Amino acid sequence: MLAFENLGIRFGGNQAVQNVTGSIQPGIITAIIGPNGAGKSTFFNLLSGFYQPTSGRVTFGGQDITGLPTHQVVALGVARTFQTTTIYKELSVLDNALLGHRVRTRSGLWDALLLTGRERRERRASQEAALAALRRVGLEGQAHLPAGSLTQEAQKRVSIAIALATGPQVLLLDEPAAGINPEETVNLTRTIRELAASGLTVVLIEHKMSMIMTLADHIMVLHHGEKIAEGSPAQVSRDPRVVEAYLGGHAAPHVQQEFKIDLAEEAARLEGSHE
Amino acid sequence: MSLAPTPARSLPTGWPWLLVLVLAAVVPIFVHNNYLFDVAINVMIFAIAAYGMNVMLGYAGLLPLAHAGFFGIGAYTVGILTLKLGWSFWLAWPLAIVLCAALGLLLGLVAFRTRDDVFAIFTLGVGVIITESINKWDRLTGGNDGLNGIAAPKLGSLDFGKAASFFYLALVALALTVFLVARVRASLFGKSLIAIRGGEDLARSAGINVYTHKLRVMMLSTALAGFAGGLYAVYIGFLGAAITGPSTTFTILLYLLVGGVGTLAGPLLGTLIIRVLQQFIQGLQDYQYVVLGPLLVLLVLFFPAGLAGLWTRLRANRPPALREASDAGV
């Protein structure tokens, strides 16, 4: 549904993403992995219209969305979250989610000044959509608290709720589990799986290998801005180019070692669970 | 602030305003002091202008430094139309507001290609251009001599040349301004502005069309500046280019900072306190800034969110059950 051809962007002399071709399959969870600086977030920014690609194109449901401003991409049904927890900390949880529904409303300045029927109607609709989004991430009980007073994990959920309130078909999650503890990661993993089960197409960038290996149906590997591998978690974890990309990098030896064990363990566990 | 538009909820939040309005309305029955009327009318006119700046700076997080320029365009439009073309104030005033909104839109179309500091500097430049144009366009604006003898409006047998009558005109204008600005703040549009202030990138990825929201709030801001300017023209009866310059813009900004940027009460509180304070230290003449300066420094140091922000903070110290998660609710 979301497809990209020869997608690339150059910042000055730095080719951050180049020649990425592929597509996101509907209804499943796709993970995008790669060493630090592989261009994963930049790739997300290209998909969501945050950056204008310098080459290639992006289509959604057959429609060319290359170069569309972000709010229009969101209106078509592609929503995203940010790597760092980006929410409105001083607003209530409900108001955060409510802003996500703004893209589905049309009330403007006149509606505000005259308190028109449309404004009243859309306020009710926004409230319902926001509450529905909070329910999907399990935050309906905290709707009236200031978002900044929640735990780090709950704040991650708020950012997902903002994206959900836009009524997306595709949800792009940029490192949803960054900065939260293992137990919370398990809970968040469950929520993401529930979202996918409800028919949402999920694409996520993540560094936590355990999370990716248990969550992803499909993995795409970026390295130096290029796609070097793609496939099921078991396939990708055995792919020599992927191992090379991670181990041939400049990471400290113990990090490489950890990753190797991580990957091998997860692959073994995964195969075990399928048998 | 809750979105629920039910009267049961809006009544408790709005009652202090109604009380202030009623009190202000009965004062002229007991007080017949023209000096006090003059101070009050000036406070109300500049408070309206401060509300215009607040919707930009306080809600959308944009610093519009051409604000007094639009105040001037509103004032001169009313002055020129009534004085030179013999228009009724009641026609000239709305036209001035529409003109300011339209020019605000034009400025926005260009200025919103910039962000943050660059936007502020750009609008500052535009403000200077407006003042200079007014100063040099002798045939239209009277240039250095200004416009003299703008008549006070009449409505039937009501003559707003009397300070007590004008007081009511300014009061109605201010009440309307507060009412409309409060409506904007509670609306989907207003919430989206707050989102833009909180973070443009997040607003964009939440699906908010940042550009059109900025354009519309710019029009509201310049319209309010023109609304205040038109009132100013017929109250003072004389217009010079100086009032449209950056020093007026920064004075209005000062009212906002003292009162509390982004709050509903802030623009009125700040204008009231600074202008009243100035009345008290006027006797010091050149030395009044020796008093005013340190006072402002202390105020900014200890009440960075302004006087209205102080109230919010006091409220925030109450048990959580009593308060809603709200900002700028004052």
Coordinates of C-alpha atoms in Angstrom, one line a residue:
Chain A
M1 CA 0.0 0.0 0.0
L2 CA 2.8 2.4 1.0
A3 CA 5.4 2.0 -1.7
F4 CA 8.7 3.8 -2.5
E5 CA 10.9 3.7 -5.6
N6 CA 14.5 4.7 -5.7
L7 CA 13.9 6.9 -2.8
G8 CA 16.8 9.1 -1.8
I9 CA 17.8 12.4 -0.1
R10 CA 21.0 14.3 -0.1
F11 CA 22.0 16.8 2.5
G12 CA 24.8 18.8 0.9
G13 CA 27.4 16.2 0.1
N14 CA 25.9 13.6 2.4
Q15 CA 23.7 11.0 0.7
A16 CA 21.6 10.1 3.8
V17 CA 19.2 7.7 2.0
Q18 CA 19.7 6.3 -1.5
N19 CA 17.9 4.1 -3.9
V20 CA 15.5 2.5 -1.5
T21 CA 12.8 0.6 -3.3
G22 CA 10.2 -1.5 -1.8
S23 CA 6.7 -1.5 -0.2
I24 CA 5.0 -1.8 3.1
Q25 CA 2.6 -4.7 3.2
P26 CA -0.8 -3.9 4.7
G27 CA -2.0 -5.3 7.9
I28 CA 1.4 -6.5 9.2
I29 CA 4.2 -5.2 11.4
T30 CA 7.3 -4.2 9.5
A31 CA 10.4 -3.3 11.3
I32 CA 13.2 -1.1 9.9
I33 CA 16.5 -1.8 11.5
G34 CA 20.1 -0.9 10.9
P35 CA 23.1 0.4 12.8
N36 CA 23.1 4.0 14.1
G37 CA 23.2 6.5 11.3
A38 CA 21.9 4.0 8.8
G39 CA 19.2 6.6 7.7
K40 CA 16.2 5.0 9.4
S41 CA 14.7 8.2 10.8
T42 CA 15.5 10.0 7.6
F43 CA 13.7 7.3 5.7
F44 CA 10.7 7.8 8.0
N45 CA 10.8 11.6 7.4
L46 CA 10.7 10.9 3.7
L47 CA 7.7 8.6 4.0
S48 CA 5.8 11.1 6.2
G49 CA 6.5 14.1 4.0
F50 CA 8.7 15.8 6.6
Y51 CA 11.6 15.9 4.2
Q52 CA 11.3 16.3 0.4
P53 CA 13.2 13.5 -1.3
T54 CA 15.9 14.6 -3.8
S55 CA 15.2 11.5 -5.8
G56 CA 12.6 8.8 -6.3
R57 CA 9.0 8.8 -5.2
V58 CA 6.5 7.6 -2.6
T59 CA 3.1 6.3 -3.4
F60 CA 0.2 5.5 -1.0
G61 CA -2.6 3.3 -2.3
G62 CA -1.4 4.0 -5.8
Q63 CA -1.5 7.8 -5.3
D64 CA 1.8 9.7 -5.7
I65 CA 2.4 11.5 -2.4
T66 CA 6.0 12.6 -3.1
G67 CA 6.4 16.2 -2.0
L68 CA 3.0 16.5 -0.3
P69 CA 3.2 18.5 2.9
T70 CA 3.0 16.4 6.1
H71 CA -0.5 17.4 7.1
Q72 CA -1.8 16.2 3.7
V73 CA 0.1 12.9 4.1
V74 CA -1.5 12.5 7.5
A75 CA -4.9 13.3 6.0
L76 CA -4.5 10.5 3.5
G77 CA -3.8 8.1 6.4
V78 CA -0.1 7.9 7.2
A79 CA 0.6 9.0 10.8
R80 CA 3.9 9.0 12.6
T81 CA 5.5 9.4 16.0
F82 CA 8.9 10.8 16.9
Q83 CA 12.1 9.2 18.2
T84 CA 12.2 11.4 21.3
T85 CA 9.0 11.4 23.1
T86 CA 7.3 14.4 21.5
I87 CA 4.0 15.3 23.1
Y88 CA 2.5 18.5 24.5
K89 CA 3.6 18.0 28.1
E90 CA 1.7 21.0 29.5
L91 CA -1.6 19.9 27.9
S92 CA -3.9 17.2 29.2
V93 CA -3.6 13.7 27.8
L94 CA -7.1 14.2 26.2
D95 CA -6.1 17.5 24.6
N96 CA -3.0 15.8 23.1
A97 CA -5.1 13.1 21.5
L98 CA -7.6 15.7 20.5
L99 CA -5.0 17.5 18.4
G100 CA -4.5 14.4 16.4
H101 CA -8.1 14.6 15.2
R102 CA -7.7 18.1 14.0
V103 CA -6.9 16.8 10.6
R104 CA -10.4 15.4 10.3
T105 CA -12.1 18.7 11.3
R106 CA -12.7 21.9 9.3
S107 CA -13.7 24.5 11.9
G108 CA -11.7 27.6 11.5
L109 CA -11.5 31.1 12.9
W110 CA -15.1 32.0 12.0
D111 CA -16.4 28.8 13.6
A112 CA -14.5 29.7 16.7
L113 CA -15.7 33.3 16.9
L114 CA -19.4 32.5 16.1
L115 CA -19.4 29.1 17.9
T116 CA -21.1 27.6 14.9
G117 CA -22.9 24.3 14.7
R118 CA -20.0 22.8 12.9
E119 CA -17.6 23.9 15.7
R120 CA -19.9 22.3 18.3
R121 CA -20.3 19.1 16.2
E122 CA -16.6 18.8 15.5
R123 CA -15.7 19.3 19.2
R124 CA -17.9 16.4 20.1
A125 CA -16.5 14.3 17.3
S126 CA -12.9 15.2 18.3
Q127 CA -13.6 14.3 21.9
E128 CA -15.0 10.9 20.9
A129 CA -12.1 10.2 18.6
A130 CA -9.6 11.3 21.2
L131 CA -11.2 9.1 23.8
A132 CA -11.3 6.2 21.4
A133 CA -7.6 6.7 20.6
L134 CA -6.8 6.8 24.4
R135 CA -8.7 3.6 24.9
R136 CA -6.7 1.8 22.2
V137 CA -3.5 2.7 24.1
G138 CA -4.9 2.1 27.5
L139 CA -4.9 5.7 28.7
E140 CA -8.6 6.5 29.1
G141 CA -8.2 6.6 32.9
Q142 CA -5.5 9.3 32.7
A143 CA -7.4 11.5 30.1
H144 CA -7.5 14.6 32.3
L145 CA -4.0 14.5 33.7
P146 CA -1.3 16.8 32.4
A147 CA 0.6 14.6 29.8
G148 CA 3.9 15.7 31.3
S149 CA 3.0 14.1 34.7
L150 CA 2.8 10.6 33.2
T151 CA 5.6 7.9 33.2
Q152 CA 7.9 7.7 30.2
E153 CA 6.1 4.7 28.9
A154 CA 2.7 6.4 29.3
Q155 CA 4.1 9.4 27.4
K156 CA 5.1 7.1 24.6
R157 CA 1.5 5.9 24.6
V158 CA 0.3 9.5 24.4
S159 CA 2.4 10.1 21.3
I160 CA 0.9 6.9 19.7
A161 CA -2.6 8.2 20.7
I162 CA -2.0 11.5 18.9
A163 CA -1.1 9.5 15.8
L164 CA -4.1 7.1 16.2
A165 CA -6.5 10.0 16.6
T166 CA -5.7 11.1 13.0
G167 CA -7.5 8.0 11.8
P168 CA -4.5 6.4 10.0
Q169 CA -4.2 3.3 8.0
V170 CA -0.4 3.2 8.4
L171 CA 1.3 4.0 11.7
L172 CA 5.0 4.9 11.6
L173 CA 6.6 4.4 15.0
D174 CA 10.1 5.8 15.4
E175 CA 11.8 3.9 18.3
P176 CA 8.6 3.5 20.5
A177 CA 10.6 1.6 23.2
A178 CA 13.5 4.0 23.5
G179 CA 14.2 5.0 27.1
I180 CA 11.7 2.7 28.8
N181 CA 12.4 -0.4 31.0
P182 CA 12.1 -4.0 29.9
E183 CA 8.8 -4.6 31.7
E184 CA 7.3 -1.6 30.1
T185 CA 8.7 -2.7 26.7
V186 CA 6.7 -5.9 27.0
N187 CA 3.5 -4.0 27.7
L188 CA 4.1 -1.6 24.8
T189 CA 4.9 -4.6 22.6
R190 CA 1.5 -6.0 23.5
T191 CA -0.2 -2.8 22.7
I192 CA 1.5 -2.5 19.3
R193 CA 0.5 -6.1 18.5
E194 CA -3.1 -5.3 19.4
L195 CA -3.1 -2.3 17.1
A196 CA -1.8 -4.4 14.2
A197 CA -4.4 -7.0 15.0
S198 CA -7.1 -4.4 14.7
G199 CA -6.2 -4.0 11.0
L200 CA -3.6 -1.2 11.3
T201 CA -0.4 -1.4 9.2
V202 CA 2.5 -0.7 11.6
V203 CA 6.0 0.2 10.6
L204 CA 8.5 0.7 13.4
I205 CA 12.1 1.6 13.8
E206 CA 13.7 0.0 16.9
H207 CA 17.0 -0.9 18.4
K208 CA 15.7 -3.4 20.9
M209 CA 16.3 -6.6 19.1
S210 CA 14.2 -8.7 21.4
M211 CA 11.3 -6.5 20.7
I212 CA 11.8 -6.6 17.0
M213 CA 12.2 -10.3 16.8
T214 CA 9.0 -11.0 18.7
L215 CA 7.0 -8.3 17.1
A216 CA 7.9 -7.9 13.4
D217 CA 6.4 -10.0 10.7
H218 CA 8.8 -8.5 8.2
I219 CA 12.1 -6.7 8.6
M220 CA 13.9 -4.3 6.3
V221 CA 17.5 -3.5 7.0
L222 CA 19.1 -0.2 6.1
H223 CA 22.9 0.4 6.1
H224 CA 24.6 3.6 4.9
G225 CA 21.2 4.8 3.6
E226 CA 20.7 1.8 1.4
K227 CA 18.4 -1.2 1.8
I228 CA 20.7 -4.3 2.2
A229 CA 18.3 -7.0 3.2
E230 CA 14.6 -7.7 3.7
G231 CA 12.7 -10.7 4.9
S232 CA 11.3 -12.6 7.9
P233 CA 13.1 -12.1 11.3
A234 CA 14.7 -15.6 10.9
Q235 CA 15.9 -14.9 7.4
V236 CA 17.3 -11.5 8.2
S237 CA 19.1 -12.5 11.4
R238 CA 21.0 -15.1 9.4
D239 CA 21.7 -12.9 6.4
P240 CA 25.5 -12.4 6.1
R241 CA 25.2 -8.8 4.9
V242 CA 23.2 -7.9 8.0
V243 CA 25.7 -9.5 10.3
E244 CA 28.4 -7.7 8.4
A245 CA 26.6 -4.4 8.6
Y246 CA 26.3 -4.6 12.4
L247 CA 29.6 -6.2 13.1
G248 CA 31.7 -4.4 10.5
G249 CA 30.7 -1.1 12.0
H250 CA 32.7 1.1 14.3
A251 CA 30.8 0.0 17.5
A252 CA 32.8 -1.1 20.5
P253 CA 33.6 -4.8 20.5
H254 CA 31.4 -5.7 23.5
V255 CA 28.5 -4.0 21.8
Q256 CA 29.1 -6.1 18.7
Q257 CA 29.4 -9.2 20.8
E258 CA 26.1 -8.5 22.6
F259 CA 24.4 -7.9 19.4
K260 CA 25.6 -11.2 18.0
I261 CA 24.4 -13.1 21.0
D262 CA 21.1 -11.2 21.0
L263 CA 20.5 -12.0 17.4
A264 CA 21.5 -15.6 17.6
E265 CA 19.4 -16.2 20.7
E266 CA 16.4 -14.5 19.3
A267 CA 16.7 -16.5 16.0
A268 CA 17.0 -19.7 17.9
R269 CA 14.1 -18.9 20.2
L270 CA 12.0 -17.9 17.2
E271 CA 12.7 -21.1 15.4
G272 CA 12.0 -23.1 18.5
S273 CA 8.6 -21.4 19.0
H274 CA 7.6 -22.1 15.4
E275 CA 8.3 -25.8 15.7
Chain B
M1 CA -9.9 23.6 29.8
S2 CA -12.7 21.2 29.0
L3 CA -14.2 21.2 25.5
A4 CA -17.7 20.7 26.8
P5 CA -19.6 23.8 25.7
T6 CA -22.3 23.3 28.3
P7 CA -23.5 26.5 30.1
A8 CA -23.0 24.7 33.5
R9 CA -19.3 24.6 32.8
S10 CA -18.7 28.0 31.2
L11 CA -20.6 29.8 33.9
P12 CA -18.1 29.2 36.8
T13 CA -15.1 30.0 34.6
G14 CA -16.7 33.2 33.2
W15 CA -18.2 34.7 36.4
P16 CA -15.2 36.8 37.5
W17 CA -15.3 38.5 34.1
L18 CA -19.0 39.2 34.4
L19 CA -18.4 40.6 37.9
V20 CA -15.7 42.9 36.6
L21 CA -17.9 44.0 33.7
V22 CA -20.8 44.8 35.9
L23 CA -18.6 46.7 38.4
A24 CA -17.0 48.7 35.6
A25 CA -20.4 49.4 34.2
V26 CA -21.8 50.9 37.4
V27 CA -18.7 53.0 38.3
P28 CA -19.6 56.0 36.1
I29 CA -22.9 56.3 38.1
F30 CA -20.9 57.2 41.2
V31 CA -17.7 58.6 39.9
H32 CA -17.6 61.8 37.8
N33 CA -13.9 62.3 37.5
N34 CA -12.8 62.9 34.0
Y35 CA -9.2 62.2 34.8
L36 CA -10.1 58.7 36.0
F37 CA -12.2 58.2 32.9
D38 CA -9.3 59.1 30.7
V39 CA -7.0 56.6 32.4
A40 CA -9.6 53.9 32.2
I41 CA -10.3 54.5 28.5
N42 CA -6.7 54.5 27.6
V43 CA -6.2 51.3 29.5
M44 CA -9.1 49.6 27.7
I45 CA -8.0 50.8 24.2
F46 CA -4.4 49.5 24.7
A47 CA -5.7 46.3 26.4
I48 CA -7.6 45.5 23.2
A49 CA -4.4 46.0 21.2
A50 CA -2.6 43.8 23.8
Y51 CA -5.2 41.1 23.3
G52 CA -4.4 41.3 19.6
M53 CA -0.7 40.7 20.3
N54 CA -1.6 37.9 22.7
V55 CA -3.4 35.7 20.2
M56 CA -0.2 35.7 18.2
L57 CA 2.5 35.6 20.9
G58 CA 0.6 33.8 23.6
Y59 CA -1.4 31.3 21.6
A60 CA 0.6 30.7 18.5
G61 CA 4.1 31.6 19.9
L62 CA 4.8 34.2 17.2
L63 CA 6.2 37.6 18.1
P64 CA 4.5 40.2 15.8
L65 CA 6.6 43.4 15.9
A66 CA 4.5 45.2 13.3
H67 CA 1.6 45.3 15.8
A68 CA 1.5 49.1 16.4
G69 CA 1.8 49.5 12.6
F70 CA -1.6 47.8 12.3
F71 CA -2.9 49.8 15.3
G72 CA -1.9 52.9 13.2
I73 CA -3.4 51.7 10.0
G74 CA -6.7 51.2 11.9
A75 CA -6.4 54.6 13.5
Y76 CA -5.5 56.4 10.3
T77 CA -8.2 54.6 8.2
V78 CA -10.8 55.8 10.7
G79 CA -9.2 59.3 10.8
I80 CA -8.9 59.8 7.1
L81 CA -12.4 58.3 6.2
T82 CA -14.2 60.4 8.8
L83 CA -12.2 63.6 8.5
K84 CA -11.5 63.8 4.7
L85 CA -14.4 61.8 3.3
G86 CA -17.0 62.6 6.0
W87 CA -17.8 59.0 6.6
S88 CA -19.6 57.9 9.7
F89 CA -17.4 56.4 12.3
W90 CA -19.7 53.4 12.4
L91 CA -18.9 52.6 8.8
A92 CA -15.2 53.6 9.0
W93 CA -14.4 51.5 12.0
P94 CA -15.5 48.1 10.5
L95 CA -13.8 49.0 7.3
A96 CA -10.6 49.8 9.2
I97 CA -10.8 46.4 10.9
V98 CA -11.4 44.6 7.6
L99 CA -8.5 46.5 6.0
C100 CA -6.2 45.5 8.8
A101 CA -7.2 41.9 8.6
A102 CA -6.6 41.9 4.8
L103 CA -3.2 43.6 5.2
G104 CA -2.3 41.1 8.0
L105 CA -3.1 38.3 5.6
L106 CA -0.8 39.8 2.9
L107 CA 2.0 40.2 5.5
G108 CA 1.5 36.7 6.7
L109 CA 1.7 35.2 3.2
V110 CA 5.3 36.5 3.1
A111 CA 6.3 36.6 6.7
F112 CA 5.4 33.0 7.5
R113 CA 8.1 31.8 5.1
T114 CA 10.3 32.7 8.1
R115 CA 10.3 31.3 11.6
D116 CA 11.1 32.3 15.1
D117 CA 13.5 35.2 15.5
V118 CA 13.6 35.9 11.7
F119 CA 9.8 36.3 11.8
A120 CA 10.1 38.8 14.6
I121 CA 12.8 40.8 12.9
F122 CA 11.0 40.7 9.6
T123 CA 7.8 42.1 11.1
L124 CA 9.8 44.7 13.0
G125 CA 11.1 45.9 9.6
V126 CA 7.5 46.0 8.2
G127 CA 6.4 48.0 11.3
V128 CA 9.1 50.6 10.6
I129 CA 8.0 50.7 6.9
I130 CA 4.4 51.3 7.9
T131 CA 5.4 54.2 10.3
E132 CA 7.7 55.7 7.7
S133 CA 5.0 55.5 5.0
I134 CA 2.5 57.2 7.3
N135 CA 5.0 59.9 8.2
K136 CA 5.9 60.6 4.5
W137 CA 2.6 60.2 2.8
D138 CA 1.7 63.9 3.5
R139 CA -1.3 64.2 1.2
L140 CA -3.1 61.2 2.8
T141 CA -2.0 61.2 6.4
G142 CA -0.9 64.8 7.0
G143 CA 2.7 63.6 7.4
N144 CA 4.5 65.3 10.2
D145 CA 1.6 67.5 11.1
G146 CA -0.6 64.5 11.6
L147 CA -4.4 64.4 11.4
N148 CA -6.2 67.0 13.5
G149 CA -9.7 67.3 14.7
I150 CA -11.1 63.8 14.3
A151 CA -14.6 64.0 15.6
A152 CA -15.9 61.9 18.4
P153 CA -18.7 59.5 17.2
K154 CA -22.3 60.0 17.8
L155 CA -25.1 57.4 18.0
G156 CA -28.5 59.1 17.8
S157 CA -28.6 61.4 20.8
L158 CA -25.6 59.7 22.4
D159 CA -22.5 61.9 22.1
F160 CA -19.3 59.9 22.7
G161 CA -17.4 63.2 23.0
K162 CA -18.3 63.0 26.7
A163 CA -15.7 60.9 28.6
A164 CA -18.4 59.0 30.5
S165 CA -20.1 57.9 27.3
F166 CA -16.9 57.0 25.6
F167 CA -16.0 54.9 28.7
Y168 CA -19.0 52.7 27.8
L169 CA -18.1 52.5 24.2
A170 CA -14.6 51.3 25.1
L171 CA -16.0 49.0 27.7
V172 CA -18.3 47.3 25.2
A173 CA -15.4 47.0 22.7
L174 CA -13.1 45.5 25.4
A175 CA -15.8 43.1 26.6
L176 CA -16.4 41.9 23.0
T177 CA -12.7 41.4 22.6
V178 CA -12.3 39.3 25.7
F179 CA -15.4 37.3 24.8
L180 CA -14.2 36.5 21.3
V181 CA -10.6 35.8 22.3
A182 CA -11.9 33.4 25.0
R183 CA -14.0 31.7 22.4
V184 CA -11.0 31.3 20.1
R185 CA -8.9 29.9 23.0
A186 CA -11.5 27.2 23.7
S187 CA -12.0 26.3 20.0
L188 CA -10.5 23.6 17.9
F189 CA -8.7 26.4 16.0
G190 CA -7.4 27.9 19.3
K191 CA -6.2 24.5 20.5
S192 CA -4.3 24.0 17.3
L193 CA -2.6 27.3 17.8
I194 CA -1.4 26.2 21.2
A195 CA -0.1 23.1 19.5
I196 CA 1.8 25.2 17.1
R197 CA 3.3 27.2 19.9
G198 CA 4.2 23.9 21.7
G199 CA 6.1 22.5 18.8
E200 CA 5.6 23.1 15.1
D201 CA 7.0 19.7 14.0
L202 CA 4.6 17.8 16.2
A203 CA 1.7 20.0 15.1
R204 CA 2.5 19.2 11.5
S205 CA 2.8 15.5 12.1
A206 CA -0.5 15.6 14.0
G207 CA -2.0 16.7 10.8
I208 CA -2.4 20.4 11.5
N209 CA -2.0 22.8 8.6
V210 CA 0.4 25.1 10.4
Y211 CA 0.6 27.7 7.6
T212 CA -3.1 28.4 7.3
H213 CA -3.5 28.4 11.1
K214 CA -0.8 31.1 11.3
L215 CA -2.4 33.1 8.5
R216 CA -5.8 33.1 10.3
V217 CA -4.4 34.1 13.7
M218 CA -2.4 36.8 12.0
M219 CA -5.6 38.2 10.6
L220 CA -7.3 38.1 14.0
S221 CA -4.3 39.8 15.6
T222 CA -4.1 42.7 13.1
A223 CA -7.9 43.0 13.1
L224 CA -7.8 43.5 16.9
A225 CA -5.0 46.0 16.5
G226 CA -7.1 47.9 13.9
F227 CA -10.2 47.7 16.3
A228 CA -8.2 49.3 19.0
G229 CA -6.6 51.8 16.6
G230 CA -10.0 53.0 15.3
L231 CA -11.2 53.6 18.8
Y232 CA -8.0 55.5 19.7
A233 CA -8.4 57.8 16.7
V234 CA -11.8 59.1 17.7
Y235 CA -10.9 59.2 21.4
I236 CA -7.8 61.3 21.1
G237 CA -9.0 63.2 18.0
F238 CA -5.4 63.7 16.8
L239 CA -3.1 61.3 15.1
G240 CA 0.7 61.4 14.6
A241 CA 2.9 58.8 13.1
A242 CA 4.9 58.2 16.3
I243 CA 2.1 56.2 17.9
T244 CA 2.3 53.6 15.1
G245 CA 6.0 52.9 15.7
P246 CA 8.1 50.1 17.3
S247 CA 8.1 51.9 20.7
T248 CA 4.3 51.5 20.9
T249 CA 4.7 47.8 19.8
F250 CA 7.2 47.2 22.6
T251 CA 5.1 49.1 25.1
I252 CA 2.2 46.7 24.3
L253 CA 4.6 43.8 24.5
L254 CA 5.6 45.1 28.0
Y255 CA 1.9 45.1 29.1
L256 CA 1.7 41.4 27.9
L257 CA 4.9 40.4 29.7
V258 CA 3.8 42.0 33.0
G259 CA 0.2 40.6 32.8
G260 CA 1.1 37.2 31.6
V261 CA 1.6 36.0 28.0
G262 CA -0.9 33.5 26.8
T263 CA -3.4 34.1 29.6
L264 CA -6.9 35.5 29.2
A265 CA -6.5 38.1 32.0
G266 CA -2.9 39.0 31.3
P267 CA -3.4 41.6 28.6
L268 CA -5.9 43.6 30.7
L269 CA -4.0 43.2 34.0
G270 CA -0.7 44.2 32.5
T271 CA -2.1 47.2 30.7
L272 CA -4.0 48.3 33.8
I273 CA -1.1 48.0 36.2
I274 CA 1.6 49.6 34.0
R275 CA -0.6 52.5 33.0
V276 CA -1.8 53.2 36.5
L277 CA 1.7 52.9 37.8
Q278 CA 2.8 55.4 35.3
Q279 CA 0.2 57.8 36.5
F280 CA 1.6 57.6 40.0
I281 CA 5.2 58.2 39.0
Q282 CA 4.5 60.8 36.3
G283 CA 5.5 63.5 38.7
L284 CA 9.1 62.2 38.7
Q285 CA 9.2 63.2 35.0
D286 CA 12.5 61.9 33.5
Y287 CA 13.3 60.0 36.6
Q288 CA 10.2 57.8 36.4
Y289 CA 12.1 55.2 34.4
V290 CA 14.5 54.9 37.3
V291 CA 11.6 53.6 39.3
L292 CA 9.8 51.7 36.5
G293 CA 13.0 50.0 35.2
P294 CA 14.0 48.1 38.4
L295 CA 10.3 47.3 39.1
L296 CA 10.0 45.6 35.7
V297 CA 13.2 43.7 36.3
L298 CA 12.0 42.4 39.7
L299 CA 8.7 41.5 38.1
V300 CA 10.2 39.5 35.3
L301 CA 12.6 37.8 37.8
F302 CA 10.0 36.7 40.3
F303 CA 6.9 36.4 38.1
P304 CA 8.2 35.1 34.8
A305 CA 4.7 34.0 33.8
G306 CA 3.3 37.5 34.6
L307 CA 0.7 38.4 37.1
A308 CA -1.9 36.1 35.7
G309 CA 0.7 33.3 35.8
L310 CA 1.0 33.9 39.5
W311 CA -2.7 33.3 39.9
T312 CA -2.4 30.0 37.9
R313 CA 0.5 29.0 40.1
L314 CA -1.5 29.6 43.3
R315 CA -4.3 27.6 41.9
A316 CA -2.0 24.8 40.9
N317 CA -1.0 24.4 44.6
R318 CA -4.5 23.3 45.5
P319 CA -5.2 19.5 45.7
P320 CA -5.4 17.9 42.3
A321 CA -9.0 17.0 42.7
L322 CA -9.9 20.6 42.6
R323 CA -8.1 21.5 39.4
E324 CA -8.3 20.5 35.8
A325 CA -5.4 20.0 33.7
S326 CA -5.5 23.3 32.0
D327 CA -3.2 26.0 31.0
A328 CA -4.0 29.6 30.3
G329 CA -7.3 29.2 31.9
V330 CA -7.2 32.4 33.9

